[in-house]
Short mmCIF file of C-alpha atoms in Angstrom, two decimals:
data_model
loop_
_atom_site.label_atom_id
_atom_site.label_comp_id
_atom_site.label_asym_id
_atom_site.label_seq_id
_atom_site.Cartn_x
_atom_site.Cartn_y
_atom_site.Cartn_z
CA UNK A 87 6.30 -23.44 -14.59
CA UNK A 88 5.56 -20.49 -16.48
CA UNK A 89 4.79 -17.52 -14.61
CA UNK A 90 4.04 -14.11 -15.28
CA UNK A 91 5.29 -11.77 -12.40
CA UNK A 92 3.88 -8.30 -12.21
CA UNK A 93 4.96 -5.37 -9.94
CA UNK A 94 2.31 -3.23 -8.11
CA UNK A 95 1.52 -1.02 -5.42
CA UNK A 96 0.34 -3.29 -2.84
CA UNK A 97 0.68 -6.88 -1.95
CA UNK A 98 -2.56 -8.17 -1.72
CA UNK A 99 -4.64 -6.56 -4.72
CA UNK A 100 -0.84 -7.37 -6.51
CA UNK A 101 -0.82 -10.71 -5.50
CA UNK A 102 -4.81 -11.29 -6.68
CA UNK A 103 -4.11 -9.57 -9.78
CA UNK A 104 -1.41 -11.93 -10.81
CA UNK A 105 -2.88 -14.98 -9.55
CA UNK A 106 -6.05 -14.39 -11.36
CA UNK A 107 -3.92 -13.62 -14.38
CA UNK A 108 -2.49 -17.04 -14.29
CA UNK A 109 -5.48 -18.28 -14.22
CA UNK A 110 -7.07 -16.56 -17.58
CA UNK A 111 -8.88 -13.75 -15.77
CA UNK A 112 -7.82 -10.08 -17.33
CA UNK A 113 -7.22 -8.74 -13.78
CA UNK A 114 -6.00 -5.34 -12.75
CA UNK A 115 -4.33 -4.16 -9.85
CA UNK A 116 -6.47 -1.87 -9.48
CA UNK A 117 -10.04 -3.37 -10.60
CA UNK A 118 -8.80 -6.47 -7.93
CA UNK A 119 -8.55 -3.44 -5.43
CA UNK A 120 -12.17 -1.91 -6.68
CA UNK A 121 -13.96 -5.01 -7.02
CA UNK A 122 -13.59 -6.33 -4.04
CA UNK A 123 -14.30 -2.90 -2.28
CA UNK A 124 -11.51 -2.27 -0.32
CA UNK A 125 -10.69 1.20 -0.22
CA UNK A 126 -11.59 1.80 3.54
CA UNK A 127 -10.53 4.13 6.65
CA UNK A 128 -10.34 2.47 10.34
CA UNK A 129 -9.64 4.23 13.98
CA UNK A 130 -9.10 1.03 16.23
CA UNK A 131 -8.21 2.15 19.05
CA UNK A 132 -8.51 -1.09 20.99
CA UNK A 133 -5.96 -2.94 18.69
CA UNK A 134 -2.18 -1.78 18.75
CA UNK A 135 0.15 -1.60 17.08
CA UNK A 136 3.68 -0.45 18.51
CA UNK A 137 1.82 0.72 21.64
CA UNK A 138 -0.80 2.84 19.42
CA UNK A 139 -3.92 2.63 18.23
CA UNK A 140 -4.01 1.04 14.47
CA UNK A 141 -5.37 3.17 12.11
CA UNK A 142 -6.20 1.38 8.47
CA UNK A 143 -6.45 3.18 5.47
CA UNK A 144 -7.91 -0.19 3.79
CA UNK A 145 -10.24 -3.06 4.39
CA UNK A 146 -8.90 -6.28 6.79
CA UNK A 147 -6.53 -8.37 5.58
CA UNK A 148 -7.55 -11.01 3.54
CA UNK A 149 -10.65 -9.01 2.34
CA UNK A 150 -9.50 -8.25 -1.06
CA UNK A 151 -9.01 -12.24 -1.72
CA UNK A 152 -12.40 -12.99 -0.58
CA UNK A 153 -14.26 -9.80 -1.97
CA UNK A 154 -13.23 -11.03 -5.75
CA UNK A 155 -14.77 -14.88 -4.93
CA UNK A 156 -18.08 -13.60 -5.23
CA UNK A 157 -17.65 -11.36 -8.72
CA UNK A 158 -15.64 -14.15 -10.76
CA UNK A 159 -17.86 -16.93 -8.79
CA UNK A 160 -14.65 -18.31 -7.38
CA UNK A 161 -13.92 -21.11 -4.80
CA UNK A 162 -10.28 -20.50 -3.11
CA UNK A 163 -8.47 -23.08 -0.05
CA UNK A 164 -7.13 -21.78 2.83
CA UNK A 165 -5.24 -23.32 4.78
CA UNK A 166 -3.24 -22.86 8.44
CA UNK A 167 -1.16 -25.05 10.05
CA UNK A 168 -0.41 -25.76 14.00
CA UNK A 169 3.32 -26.56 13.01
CA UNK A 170 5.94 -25.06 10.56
CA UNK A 171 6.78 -29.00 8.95
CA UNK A 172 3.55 -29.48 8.08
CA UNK A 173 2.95 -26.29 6.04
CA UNK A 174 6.35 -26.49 4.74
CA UNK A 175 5.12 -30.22 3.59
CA UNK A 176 2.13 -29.01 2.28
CA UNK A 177 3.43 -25.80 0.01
CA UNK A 178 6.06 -28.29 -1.58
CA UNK A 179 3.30 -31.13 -2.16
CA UNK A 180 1.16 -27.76 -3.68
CA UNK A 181 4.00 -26.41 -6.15
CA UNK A 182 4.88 -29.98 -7.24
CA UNK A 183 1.30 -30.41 -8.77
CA UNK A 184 1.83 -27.65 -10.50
CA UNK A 185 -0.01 -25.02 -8.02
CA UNK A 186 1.07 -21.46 -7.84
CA UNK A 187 0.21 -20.43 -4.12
CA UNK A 188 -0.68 -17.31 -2.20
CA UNK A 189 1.36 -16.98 1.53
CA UNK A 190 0.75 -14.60 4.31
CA UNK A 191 3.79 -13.60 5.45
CA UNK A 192 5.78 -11.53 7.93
CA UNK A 193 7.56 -8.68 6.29
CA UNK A 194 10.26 -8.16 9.20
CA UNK A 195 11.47 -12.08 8.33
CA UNK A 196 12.01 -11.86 4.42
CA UNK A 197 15.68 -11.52 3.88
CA UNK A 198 15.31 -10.01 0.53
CA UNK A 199 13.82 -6.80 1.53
CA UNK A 200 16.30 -4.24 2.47
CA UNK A 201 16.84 -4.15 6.01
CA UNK A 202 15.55 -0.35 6.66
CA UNK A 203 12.06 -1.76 5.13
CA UNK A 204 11.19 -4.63 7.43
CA UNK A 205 9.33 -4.28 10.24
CA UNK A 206 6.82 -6.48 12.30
CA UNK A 207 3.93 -6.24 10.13
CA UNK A 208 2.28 -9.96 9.62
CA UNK A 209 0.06 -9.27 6.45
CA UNK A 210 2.11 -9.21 3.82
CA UNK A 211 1.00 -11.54 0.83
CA UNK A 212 3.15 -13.19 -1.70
CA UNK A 213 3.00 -15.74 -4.26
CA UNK A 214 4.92 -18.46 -4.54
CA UNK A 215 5.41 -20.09 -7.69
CA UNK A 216 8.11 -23.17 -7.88
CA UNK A 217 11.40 -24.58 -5.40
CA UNK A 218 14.82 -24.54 -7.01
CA UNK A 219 17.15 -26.52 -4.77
CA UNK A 220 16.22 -24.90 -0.92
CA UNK A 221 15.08 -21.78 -2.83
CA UNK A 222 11.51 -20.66 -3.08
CA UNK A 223 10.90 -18.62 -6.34
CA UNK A 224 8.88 -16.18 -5.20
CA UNK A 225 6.55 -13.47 -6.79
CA UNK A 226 6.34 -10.71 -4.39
CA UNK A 227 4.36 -8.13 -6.52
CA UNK A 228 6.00 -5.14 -4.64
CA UNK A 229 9.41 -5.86 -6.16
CA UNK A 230 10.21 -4.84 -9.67
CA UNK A 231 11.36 -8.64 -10.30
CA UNK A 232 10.75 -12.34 -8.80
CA UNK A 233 12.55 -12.85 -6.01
CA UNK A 234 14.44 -16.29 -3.72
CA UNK A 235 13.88 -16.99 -0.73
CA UNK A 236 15.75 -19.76 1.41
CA UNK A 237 13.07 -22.24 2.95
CA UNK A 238 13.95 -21.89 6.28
CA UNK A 239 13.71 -17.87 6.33
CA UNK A 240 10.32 -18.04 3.99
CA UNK A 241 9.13 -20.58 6.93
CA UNK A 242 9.85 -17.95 9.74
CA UNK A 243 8.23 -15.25 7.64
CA UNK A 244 4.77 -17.58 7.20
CA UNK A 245 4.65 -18.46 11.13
CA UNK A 246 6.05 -15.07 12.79
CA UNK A 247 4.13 -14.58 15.78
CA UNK A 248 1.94 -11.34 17.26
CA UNK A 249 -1.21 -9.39 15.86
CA UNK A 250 -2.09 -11.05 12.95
CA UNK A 251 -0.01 -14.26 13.13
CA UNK A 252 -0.14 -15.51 9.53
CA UNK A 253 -0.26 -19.42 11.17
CA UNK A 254 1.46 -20.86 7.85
CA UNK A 255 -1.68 -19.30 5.86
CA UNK A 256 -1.75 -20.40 2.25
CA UNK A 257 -4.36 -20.29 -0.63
CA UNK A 258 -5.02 -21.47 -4.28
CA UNK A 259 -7.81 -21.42 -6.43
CA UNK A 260 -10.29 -24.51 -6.41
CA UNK A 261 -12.09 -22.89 -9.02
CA UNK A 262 -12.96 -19.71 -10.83
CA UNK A 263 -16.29 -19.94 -12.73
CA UNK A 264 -16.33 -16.82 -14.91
CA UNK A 265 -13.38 -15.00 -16.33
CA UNK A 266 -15.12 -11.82 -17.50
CA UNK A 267 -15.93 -8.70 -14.99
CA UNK A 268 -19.86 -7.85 -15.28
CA UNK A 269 -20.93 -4.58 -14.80
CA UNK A 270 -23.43 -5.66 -12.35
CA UNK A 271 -20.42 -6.69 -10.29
CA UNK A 272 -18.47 -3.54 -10.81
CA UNK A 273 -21.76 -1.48 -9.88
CA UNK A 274 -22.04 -3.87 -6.75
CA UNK A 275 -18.49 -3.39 -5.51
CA UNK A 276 -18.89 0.59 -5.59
CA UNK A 277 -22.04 0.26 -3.91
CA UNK A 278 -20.87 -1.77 -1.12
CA UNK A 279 -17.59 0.70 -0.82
CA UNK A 280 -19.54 3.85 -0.67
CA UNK A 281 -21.78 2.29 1.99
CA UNK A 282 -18.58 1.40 3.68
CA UNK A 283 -17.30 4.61 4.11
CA UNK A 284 -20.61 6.31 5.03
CA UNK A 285 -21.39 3.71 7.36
CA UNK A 286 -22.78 4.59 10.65
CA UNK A 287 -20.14 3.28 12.69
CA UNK A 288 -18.13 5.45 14.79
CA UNK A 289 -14.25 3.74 14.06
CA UNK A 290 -15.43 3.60 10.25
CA UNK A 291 -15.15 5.13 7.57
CA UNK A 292 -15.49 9.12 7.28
CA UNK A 293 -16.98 8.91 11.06
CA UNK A 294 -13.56 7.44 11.91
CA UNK A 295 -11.97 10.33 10.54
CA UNK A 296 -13.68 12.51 12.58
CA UNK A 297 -13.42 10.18 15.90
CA UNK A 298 -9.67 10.51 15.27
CA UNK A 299 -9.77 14.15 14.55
CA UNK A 300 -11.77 14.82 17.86
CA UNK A 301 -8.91 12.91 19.69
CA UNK A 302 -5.92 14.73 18.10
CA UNK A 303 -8.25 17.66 19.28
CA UNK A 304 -7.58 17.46 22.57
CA UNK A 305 -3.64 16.39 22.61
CA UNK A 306 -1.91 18.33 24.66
CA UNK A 307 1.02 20.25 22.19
CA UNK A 308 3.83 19.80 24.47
CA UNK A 309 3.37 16.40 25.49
CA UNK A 310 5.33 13.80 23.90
CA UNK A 311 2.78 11.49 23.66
CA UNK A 312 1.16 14.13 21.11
CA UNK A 313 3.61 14.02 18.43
CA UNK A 314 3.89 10.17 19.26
CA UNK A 315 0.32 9.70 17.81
CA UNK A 316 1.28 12.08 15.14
CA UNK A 317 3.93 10.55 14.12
CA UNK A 318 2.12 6.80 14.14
CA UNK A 319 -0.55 8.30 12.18
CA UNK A 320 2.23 9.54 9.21
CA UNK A 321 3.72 6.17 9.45
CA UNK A 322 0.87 3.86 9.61
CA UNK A 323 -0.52 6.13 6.29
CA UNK A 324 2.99 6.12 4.46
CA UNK A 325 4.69 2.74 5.51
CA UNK A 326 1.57 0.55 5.23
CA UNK A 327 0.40 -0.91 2.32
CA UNK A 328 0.78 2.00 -0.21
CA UNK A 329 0.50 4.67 1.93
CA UNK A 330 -3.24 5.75 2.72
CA UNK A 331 -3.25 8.36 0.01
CA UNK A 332 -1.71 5.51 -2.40
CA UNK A 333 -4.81 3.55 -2.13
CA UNK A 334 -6.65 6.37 -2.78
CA UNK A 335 -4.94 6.58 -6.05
CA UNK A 336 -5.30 3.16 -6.76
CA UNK A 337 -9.15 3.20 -6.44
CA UNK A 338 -9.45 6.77 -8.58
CA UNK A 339 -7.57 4.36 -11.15
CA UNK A 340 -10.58 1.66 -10.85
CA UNK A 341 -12.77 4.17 -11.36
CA UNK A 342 -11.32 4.85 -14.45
CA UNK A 343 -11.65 1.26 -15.64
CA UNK A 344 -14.91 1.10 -14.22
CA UNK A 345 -16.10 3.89 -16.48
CA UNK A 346 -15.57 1.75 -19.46
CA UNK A 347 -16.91 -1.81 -17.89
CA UNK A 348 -19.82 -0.56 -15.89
CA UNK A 349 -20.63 2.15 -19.34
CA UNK A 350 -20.81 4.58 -16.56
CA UNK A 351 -18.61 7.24 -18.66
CA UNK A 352 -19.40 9.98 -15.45
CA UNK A 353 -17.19 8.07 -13.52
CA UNK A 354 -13.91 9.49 -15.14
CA UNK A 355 -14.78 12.66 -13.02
CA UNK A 356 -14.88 10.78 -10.25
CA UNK A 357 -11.50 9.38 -10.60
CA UNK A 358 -10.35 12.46 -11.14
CA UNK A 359 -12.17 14.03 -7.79
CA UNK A 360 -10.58 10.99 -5.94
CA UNK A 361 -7.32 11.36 -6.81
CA UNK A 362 -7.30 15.07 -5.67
CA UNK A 363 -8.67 13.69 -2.23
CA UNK A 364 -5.49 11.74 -2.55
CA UNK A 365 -3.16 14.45 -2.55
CA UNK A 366 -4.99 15.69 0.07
CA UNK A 367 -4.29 12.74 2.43
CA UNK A 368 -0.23 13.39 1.18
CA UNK A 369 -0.39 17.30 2.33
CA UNK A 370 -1.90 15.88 5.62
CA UNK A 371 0.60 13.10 6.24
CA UNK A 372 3.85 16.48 4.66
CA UNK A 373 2.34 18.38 7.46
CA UNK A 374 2.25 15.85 10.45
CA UNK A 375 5.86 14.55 8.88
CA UNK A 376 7.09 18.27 9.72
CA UNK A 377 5.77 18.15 13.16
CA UNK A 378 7.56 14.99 14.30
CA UNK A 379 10.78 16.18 12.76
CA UNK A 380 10.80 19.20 14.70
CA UNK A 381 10.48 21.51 11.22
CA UNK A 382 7.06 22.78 12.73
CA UNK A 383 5.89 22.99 16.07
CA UNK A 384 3.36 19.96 17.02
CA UNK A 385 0.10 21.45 16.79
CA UNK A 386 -2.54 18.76 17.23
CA UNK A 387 -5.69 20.96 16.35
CA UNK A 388 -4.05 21.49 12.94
CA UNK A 389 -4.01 18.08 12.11
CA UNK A 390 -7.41 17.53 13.48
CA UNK A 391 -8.39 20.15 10.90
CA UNK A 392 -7.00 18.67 7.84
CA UNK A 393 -8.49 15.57 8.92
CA UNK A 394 -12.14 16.87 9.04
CA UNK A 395 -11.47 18.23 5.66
CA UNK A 396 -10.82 14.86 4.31
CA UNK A 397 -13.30 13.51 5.90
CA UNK A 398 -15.67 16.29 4.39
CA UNK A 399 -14.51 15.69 1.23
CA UNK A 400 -15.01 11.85 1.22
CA UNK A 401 -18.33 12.00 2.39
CA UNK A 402 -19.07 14.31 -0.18
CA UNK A 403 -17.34 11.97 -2.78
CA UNK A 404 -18.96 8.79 -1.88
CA UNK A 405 -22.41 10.16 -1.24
CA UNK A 406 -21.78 11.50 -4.96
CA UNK A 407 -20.54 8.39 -6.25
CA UNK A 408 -23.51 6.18 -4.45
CA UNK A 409 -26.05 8.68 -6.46
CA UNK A 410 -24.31 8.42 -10.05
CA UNK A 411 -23.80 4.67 -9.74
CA UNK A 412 -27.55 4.25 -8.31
CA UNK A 413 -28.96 6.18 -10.48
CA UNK B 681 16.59 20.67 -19.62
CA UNK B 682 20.17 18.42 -20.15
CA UNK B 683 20.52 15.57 -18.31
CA UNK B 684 23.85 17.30 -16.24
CA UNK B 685 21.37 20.02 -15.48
CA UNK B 686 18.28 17.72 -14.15
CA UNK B 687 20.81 15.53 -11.69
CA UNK B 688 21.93 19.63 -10.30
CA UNK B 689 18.39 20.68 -9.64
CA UNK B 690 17.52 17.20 -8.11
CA UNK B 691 20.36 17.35 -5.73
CA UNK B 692 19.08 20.71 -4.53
CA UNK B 693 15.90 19.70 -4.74
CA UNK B 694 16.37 16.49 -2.01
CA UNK B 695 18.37 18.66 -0.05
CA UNK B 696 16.13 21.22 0.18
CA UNK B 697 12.87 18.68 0.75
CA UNK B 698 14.55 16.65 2.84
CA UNK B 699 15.63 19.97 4.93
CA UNK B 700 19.11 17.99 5.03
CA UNK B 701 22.63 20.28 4.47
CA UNK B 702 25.29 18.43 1.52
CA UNK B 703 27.52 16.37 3.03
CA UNK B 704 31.03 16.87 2.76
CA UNK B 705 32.78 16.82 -1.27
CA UNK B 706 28.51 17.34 -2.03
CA UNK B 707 26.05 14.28 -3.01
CA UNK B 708 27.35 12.41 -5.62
CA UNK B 709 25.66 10.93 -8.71
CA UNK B 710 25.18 7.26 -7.46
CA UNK B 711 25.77 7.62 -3.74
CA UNK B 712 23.18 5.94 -1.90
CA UNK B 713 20.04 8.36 -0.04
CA UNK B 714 18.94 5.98 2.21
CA UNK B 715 19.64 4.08 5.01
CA UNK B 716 22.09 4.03 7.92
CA UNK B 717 25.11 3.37 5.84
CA UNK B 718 24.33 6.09 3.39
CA UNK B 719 25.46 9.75 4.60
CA UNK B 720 22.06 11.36 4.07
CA UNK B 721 20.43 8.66 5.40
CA UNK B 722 17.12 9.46 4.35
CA UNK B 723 13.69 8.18 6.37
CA UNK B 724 10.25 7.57 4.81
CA UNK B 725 9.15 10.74 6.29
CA UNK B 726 12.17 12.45 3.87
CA UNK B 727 10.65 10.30 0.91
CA UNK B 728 7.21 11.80 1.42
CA UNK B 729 8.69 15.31 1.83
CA UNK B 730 10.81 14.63 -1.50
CA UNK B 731 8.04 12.99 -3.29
CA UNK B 732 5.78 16.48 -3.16
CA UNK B 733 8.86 18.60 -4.26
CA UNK B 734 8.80 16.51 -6.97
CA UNK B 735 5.22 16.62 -7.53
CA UNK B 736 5.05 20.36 -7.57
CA UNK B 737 8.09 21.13 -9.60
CA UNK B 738 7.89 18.18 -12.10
CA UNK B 739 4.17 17.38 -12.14
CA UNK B 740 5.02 13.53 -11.39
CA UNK B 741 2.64 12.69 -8.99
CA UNK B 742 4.88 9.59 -6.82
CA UNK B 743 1.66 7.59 -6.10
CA UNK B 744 3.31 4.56 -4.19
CA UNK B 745 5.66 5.29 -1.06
CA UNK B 746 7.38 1.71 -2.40
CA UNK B 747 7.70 3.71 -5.66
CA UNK B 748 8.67 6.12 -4.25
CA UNK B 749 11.96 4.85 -1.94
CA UNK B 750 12.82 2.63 -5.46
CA UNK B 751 13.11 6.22 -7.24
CA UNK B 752 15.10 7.66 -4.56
CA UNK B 753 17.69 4.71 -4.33
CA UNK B 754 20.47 7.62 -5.71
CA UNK B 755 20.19 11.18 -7.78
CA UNK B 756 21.15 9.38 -10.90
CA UNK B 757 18.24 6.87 -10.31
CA UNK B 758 15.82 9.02 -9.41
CA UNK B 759 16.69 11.40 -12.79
CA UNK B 760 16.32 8.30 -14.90
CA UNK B 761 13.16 7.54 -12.93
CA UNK B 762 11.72 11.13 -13.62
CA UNK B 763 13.18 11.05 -17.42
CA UNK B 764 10.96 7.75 -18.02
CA UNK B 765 7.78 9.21 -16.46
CA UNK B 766 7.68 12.54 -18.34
CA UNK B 767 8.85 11.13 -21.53
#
């Protein structure tokens, strides 16, 4: 089959963007990222991960596939399975009509990452795209190159147990019914982000920002706990995804290409604005990376601060943004 | 800047970032920065640190901690990396 692998930042706008490339849709990385209105922040303090509270610098998993059905009035299968044979059945019985075929995956269970990279995370997407032999010939858009994987480690990786089990989850397109990008759709899809992040939910958005700032607030300094949650908070922003300041990035660059498709040519500045926001989120997660390795004393307050100033800054941003794309 | 002279400053530079001291004989060229089996052995909290060296001195702006690690496999790579992006 004749595939067209593309690298990118992160898995699941990667893997959408080549899919829908296969398909005849002129698909970005970053306008599958903007389009489907991902760019997000989450405290969830109820969910952990590695005994702390998960803290999401994007929208759920999944979201970006569904958030682009809508826009390119798209119909897409999903499918989970109760036992490994069956969704190994049904990915061969896929590829062999000619199917290329999106996988949830665990990334601690794919052999060809290096080993200091994998850890229990269960949301990573790939695309698979034809069986050689016992090899799967993988696109996994956050290698430079396609990649093999043996079928029994690719089955581990798609039914790895824990938070977000992927239960064998695979999709495909049934149907895509337009391969253009309106500008109605790319005016939606900022729309819908801004009210996102200026939502009036307390773990959401710029409020969780500020939830999460008022509980680094009162960390004790000295207690190891503190620079625990510090440290989780530098990892789950620089080992996740693309790092939280990475999807900043990635959004600034939809901006850009929304300027052009939604002939909004004002939102070049904003691009611009968002990708100094972006380096903002990096000088947040140099600082707390300091604390936990002992080159600065942990100072919880401090972090608290830089995280109100993002915060400050993104609701400034998006209340901008929601005026110069309403108006 | 020659390309002897870029692979010197980024030596220092990681070193420096990274708040790590040279190992023994100094890093070489190709020798590996991360990892257990490397002798710098290098986290993603070092890659961050790295990454906004870079940014500041270089103006290449390391948007994706993937990227990122990729660049920093060894000096050599991580010159060739830099050469590429400011050419």
């Amino acid at each position: 089959m004749s595939f067209q692998h593309r690298h990118a930042a992160h898995c699941e706008s990667g893997v959408m963007s080549n899919l829908l490339r296969h398909h005849g849709v002129q698909m970005s990385e970053s306008l599958a990222f903007g389009l489907s209105a991902a760019l997000a922040f989450a405290y969830l303090p109820f969910i952990k991960v590695s005994g702390q509270p998960l803290i999401a610098y994007r929208s759920l998993p999944r979201s970006i596939i569904k958030g682009l059905l809508a826009p390119l009035a798209a119909r897409f299968r999903f499918e989970t399975f109760r036992s490994p044979l069956a969704g190994e059945q049904r990915l061969d019985a896929l590829l062999a009509s000619g199917q290329v075929v999106g996988l949830q995956t665990s990334v601690y269970w794919l052999p060809y990452f290096p080993p200091d990279m994998r850890f229990h995370f269960n949301a990573h997407n790939l695309l698979v795209y034809g069986k050689e032999g016992d090899d799967y010939l993988i696109s996994d858009p956050v290698f430079e190159e396609p990649v093999r994987c043996a079928s029994a480690d690719l089955l581990r990786a798609r039914f790895a147990k824990g938070v977000l089990a992927p239960k064998g989850l695979l999709y495909y397109p049934q149907s895509i019914g337009r391969k253009d990008v309106t500008p109605a759709a790319v005016r939606a899809a900022i729309r819908k982000n801004c009210r996102m992040m200026l939502a009036p939910v307390p773990i959401a958005g710029v409020r969780g920002m500020r939830l999460l700032a008022n509980k680094l607030q009162r960390l004790p300094p000295n207690d190891a706990n503190s620079a625990a949650l510090i440290g989780h908070i530098v990892r789950m922003q620089e080992e996740i995804g693309t790092g939280g300041a990475g999807f900043r990035f990635i959004y600034a660059a939809f901006l850009q290409e929304a300027a052009e498709l939604a002939q909004l040519p004002s939102l070049s500045g904003f691009a611009e604005r968002l990708t100094t926001i972006g380096d903002g989120w990096r000088g947040l997660a140099l600082k707390a990376a300091r604390m936990v390795k002992g080159r600065e004393s942990v100072d919880p307050p401090a972090i608290a601060a830089k995280l109100r100033e993002q915060a400050a800054n993104e609701e400034a941003f998006f209340r901008d943004l929601k005026l110069a794309v309403d108006g | 800047m020659t390309p002897i002279d870029l692979i010197d400053e980024l030596k220092a530079l990681v070193l420096d970032a990274a708040e790590k001291t040279a190992p023994p004989g100094g890093l070489t060229d190709d020798e590996l920065l991360f990892g257990p089996e490397s002798r710098l052995a290098l986290d993603s909290l070092d890659a961050l640190q790295v990454s906004m060296a870079i940014q500041e001195r270089f103006g290449v702006r390391m948007t994706d901690s993937k990227e990122t690690r990729r660049a920093l496999t060894s000096i050599a790579h991580l010159a060739r990396h830099l050469s590429e992006r400011r050419a």
